[in-house]
């Protein structure tokens, strides 16, 4: 089983090197050099963030997907528990590869606030 | 390795239900953040997903949701923390984890 995991990890490497090779084969100009070294051009767009946050909320087992809108409140509109609230925030953390500190996580009560937070976070992926 | 989870801490002594609630959420977040490590240790990638394990942990916590005595909640948290430490220190084996938290959920 552990061997299989190691083998699978080896198999995943070629896809990444292919993407890198594709990127570097573009003609080298001064502006594309700058872009290659910049880490600021992969900000998520607002629609992407909204789409992905809503997907996370809809795939939560206790939630009725048809009632999910961008300004729905987790506890008031969706009838969730405070623990379910924390669980949704953890699911969002997993989706966007973030780590939300506890002080901020307490304030996130609705889809609105979640989308705002993720959109304003510089490390959202 | 991951002994930091159980490193010597002052035992929890919640003054109010609100403080106990905050401790429960802290415990839940700690447990969720160690899920990727657990999946790695026991090779559960093909057996279960991170969100399923997260739901399992949440339902275990929900089972005790009717308790109002903050000292009882502290004790349950201590037991939960002990269980989590055991799992992350690899003191359990794969069939224990699968039998207790994957099958029959």
Coordinates of C-alpha atoms in Angstrom, one line a residue:
Chain A
X1 CA 0.0 0.0 0.0
X2 CA 2.8 2.4 0.9
X3 CA 4.6 1.2 -2.2
X4 CA 1.6 2.0 -4.3
X5 CA 1.4 5.5 -2.8
X6 CA 5.1 6.1 -3.7
X7 CA 4.6 4.8 -7.2
X8 CA 1.5 7.0 -7.7
X9 CA 3.5 10.0 -6.5
X10 CA 6.1 9.2 -9.1
X11 CA 3.5 9.0 -11.8
X12 CA 2.2 12.5 -10.9
X13 CA 5.5 14.2 -11.6
X14 CA 5.4 14.1 -15.5
X15 CA 2.3 16.2 -15.6
X16 CA 3.9 19.0 -13.6
X17 CA 7.1 19.0 -15.7
X18 CA 5.0 19.1 -18.9
X19 CA 3.3 22.3 -17.7
X20 CA 6.6 23.9 -16.9
X21 CA 8.1 22.9 -20.3
X22 CA 5.1 24.4 -22.0
X23 CA 5.5 27.7 -20.2
X24 CA 9.2 28.1 -20.8
X25 CA 9.0 27.4 -24.5
X26 CA 7.5 30.8 -25.2
X27 CA 9.7 33.4 -26.9
X28 CA 11.8 35.2 -24.3
X29 CA 11.1 38.9 -24.1
X30 CA 11.7 41.3 -21.2
X31 CA 8.0 41.5 -20.2
X32 CA 7.5 37.8 -20.2
X33 CA 10.6 37.4 -18.0
X34 CA 9.0 39.8 -15.5
X35 CA 5.8 37.9 -15.6
X36 CA 7.5 34.5 -15.1
X37 CA 9.0 35.8 -11.9
X38 CA 6.0 37.6 -10.6
X39 CA 3.7 35.8 -8.1
X40 CA 0.9 38.3 -8.4
X41 CA -0.8 37.2 -11.6
X42 CA -2.7 34.3 -10.2
X43 CA -5.3 36.1 -8.2
X44 CA -8.7 34.5 -8.3
X45 CA -11.5 36.4 -10.0
X46 CA -14.6 37.2 -8.0
X47 CA -16.8 34.8 -10.1
X48 CA -14.3 32.0 -9.5
X49 CA -14.3 32.6 -5.8
X50 CA -18.1 32.8 -5.6
X51 CA -18.5 29.6 -7.7
X52 CA -16.1 27.6 -5.7
X53 CA -17.4 28.8 -2.3
X54 CA -21.0 27.9 -3.3
X55 CA -19.8 24.5 -4.5
X56 CA -18.3 23.8 -1.1
X57 CA -21.5 24.9 0.7
X58 CA -23.7 22.9 -1.7
X59 CA -21.7 19.7 -1.2
X60 CA -22.1 19.9 2.5
X61 CA -24.3 16.9 3.4
X62 CA -26.7 18.8 5.7
X63 CA -27.4 21.6 3.3
X64 CA -30.2 21.8 0.7
X65 CA -28.4 22.8 -2.5
X66 CA -31.4 24.6 -4.0
X67 CA -31.4 27.2 -1.1
X68 CA -27.8 28.2 -1.5
X69 CA -27.2 31.7 -2.8
X70 CA -24.3 34.1 -2.4
X71 CA -25.8 35.9 0.6
X72 CA -27.3 33.0 2.5
X73 CA -26.6 32.9 6.3
X74 CA -25.4 29.5 7.5
X75 CA -27.3 29.4 10.8
X76 CA -30.3 31.5 10.1
X77 CA -31.2 30.5 6.5
X78 CA -29.8 27.1 6.2
X79 CA -30.7 26.0 9.7
X80 CA -27.2 24.8 10.6
X81 CA -25.4 24.4 13.9
X82 CA -22.5 26.5 15.1
X83 CA -20.4 23.3 14.7
X84 CA -21.6 23.0 11.1
X85 CA -20.5 26.6 10.6
X86 CA -17.0 25.7 11.8
X87 CA -17.0 22.6 9.5
X88 CA -18.0 24.7 6.5
X89 CA -15.2 27.1 7.2
X90 CA -12.7 24.2 7.5
X91 CA -14.0 22.9 4.1
X92 CA -13.4 26.4 2.6
X93 CA -9.9 26.3 4.1
X94 CA -9.2 23.0 2.4
X95 CA -10.6 24.2 -0.9
X96 CA -8.5 27.3 -1.1
X97 CA -5.5 26.0 0.7
X98 CA -5.7 28.7 3.3
X99 CA -5.3 28.8 7.1
X100 CA -7.9 31.0 8.6
X101 CA -7.0 32.1 12.2
X102 CA -9.6 31.5 14.9
X103 CA -10.4 35.2 15.4
X104 CA -11.3 35.6 11.8
X105 CA -13.1 32.3 11.6
X106 CA -15.5 33.2 14.4
X107 CA -16.8 36.2 12.3
X108 CA -17.6 34.2 9.2
X109 CA -21.3 33.6 9.5
X110 CA -22.6 33.7 6.0
X111 CA -21.7 33.1 2.4
X112 CA -21.1 36.8 1.9
X113 CA -18.4 37.1 4.5
X114 CA -16.8 33.8 3.4
X115 CA -16.5 35.1 -0.2
X116 CA -15.2 38.5 0.9
X117 CA -12.6 36.9 3.1
X118 CA -11.3 34.5 0.5
X119 CA -11.3 37.1 -2.2
X120 CA -9.3 39.5 -0.1
X121 CA -6.8 36.9 1.0
X122 CA -3.5 37.1 -0.9
X123 CA -2.7 33.4 -0.6
X124 CA -6.0 32.0 -2.0
X125 CA -5.3 29.3 -4.5
Chain B
X1 CA 7.0 13.7 15.7
X2 CA 3.5 14.8 16.4
X3 CA 3.8 14.6 20.2
X4 CA 3.2 18.3 20.2
X5 CA -0.5 17.6 20.1
X6 CA -0.3 16.1 23.6
X7 CA 2.5 18.3 25.0
X8 CA 2.0 19.2 28.6
X9 CA -0.9 21.6 28.9
X10 CA -2.8 22.9 31.9
X11 CA -5.9 20.7 32.1
X12 CA -9.0 22.5 30.7
X13 CA -11.2 24.1 33.4
X14 CA -14.0 25.9 31.6
X15 CA -15.8 28.5 33.7
X16 CA -18.8 28.7 31.4
X17 CA -20.5 26.9 28.6
X18 CA -19.3 29.5 26.2
X19 CA -15.7 28.8 27.1
X20 CA -16.3 25.1 26.7
X21 CA -17.9 25.7 23.3
X22 CA -14.8 27.6 22.2
X23 CA -12.6 24.7 23.4
X24 CA -14.7 22.3 21.4
X25 CA -14.3 24.3 18.2
X26 CA -10.5 24.5 18.8
X27 CA -10.4 20.8 19.2
X28 CA -12.4 20.3 16.1
X29 CA -10.1 22.6 14.1
X30 CA -7.0 20.8 15.4
X31 CA -8.5 17.5 14.4
X32 CA -9.4 18.7 10.9
X33 CA -6.0 20.1 10.4
X34 CA -4.4 16.8 11.2
X35 CA -6.6 14.8 8.8
X36 CA -4.1 15.1 5.9
X37 CA -1.4 13.7 8.1
X38 CA -3.6 10.8 9.3
X39 CA -4.5 9.9 5.7
X40 CA -0.8 9.9 4.9
X41 CA 0.2 7.7 7.9
X42 CA -2.5 5.1 7.3
X43 CA -2.7 5.3 3.5
X44 CA -6.4 6.0 3.5
X45 CA -6.4 7.9 0.2
X46 CA -8.4 5.3 -1.7
X47 CA -10.6 4.4 1.2
X48 CA -12.1 7.7 2.3
X49 CA -11.9 11.4 1.5
X50 CA -10.9 14.3 3.8
X51 CA -14.5 15.7 3.8
X52 CA -15.9 12.3 4.9
X53 CA -13.5 12.1 7.8
X54 CA -14.4 15.7 8.7
X55 CA -18.1 14.8 8.8
X56 CA -17.3 11.8 10.9
X57 CA -15.5 13.9 13.5
X58 CA -18.3 16.4 13.5
X59 CA -20.9 13.7 14.1
X60 CA -18.9 12.3 17.0
X61 CA -18.9 15.7 18.5
X62 CA -22.7 16.1 17.8
X63 CA -23.4 12.9 19.6
X64 CA -22.6 14.7 22.9
X65 CA -24.3 18.0 21.9
X66 CA -27.0 17.8 24.7
X67 CA -24.5 18.1 27.6
X68 CA -24.7 21.3 29.6
X69 CA -22.1 20.7 32.4
X70 CA -18.9 22.4 31.3
X71 CA -16.7 20.1 33.4
X72 CA -18.2 17.1 31.6
X73 CA -17.5 18.7 28.3
X74 CA -13.9 19.3 29.4
X75 CA -13.5 15.6 30.3
X76 CA -14.9 14.6 26.9
X77 CA -12.5 17.0 25.2
X78 CA -9.6 15.4 27.1
X79 CA -10.7 12.0 25.9
X80 CA -11.1 13.2 22.4
X81 CA -7.7 14.8 22.4
X82 CA -6.2 11.6 23.7
X83 CA -7.8 9.6 20.9
X84 CA -6.5 12.1 18.4
X85 CA -3.0 12.0 19.8
X86 CA -3.1 8.2 19.7
X87 CA -4.1 8.2 16.0
X88 CA -1.5 10.8 14.9
X89 CA 1.3 9.1 16.8
X90 CA 0.6 5.9 14.9
X91 CA -0.3 4.1 18.1
X92 CA -3.2 2.6 16.3
X93 CA -3.2 0.5 13.2
X94 CA -5.0 0.9 9.9
X95 CA -7.8 -1.5 10.6
X96 CA -8.5 0.2 13.9
X97 CA -8.9 3.6 12.2
X98 CA -11.0 2.1 9.3
X99 CA -13.2 0.1 11.6
X100 CA -13.9 2.9 14.0
X101 CA -14.2 5.9 11.7
X102 CA -14.8 4.8 8.2
X103 CA -17.0 1.7 8.1
X104 CA -20.6 2.1 9.2
X105 CA -20.8 5.9 9.0

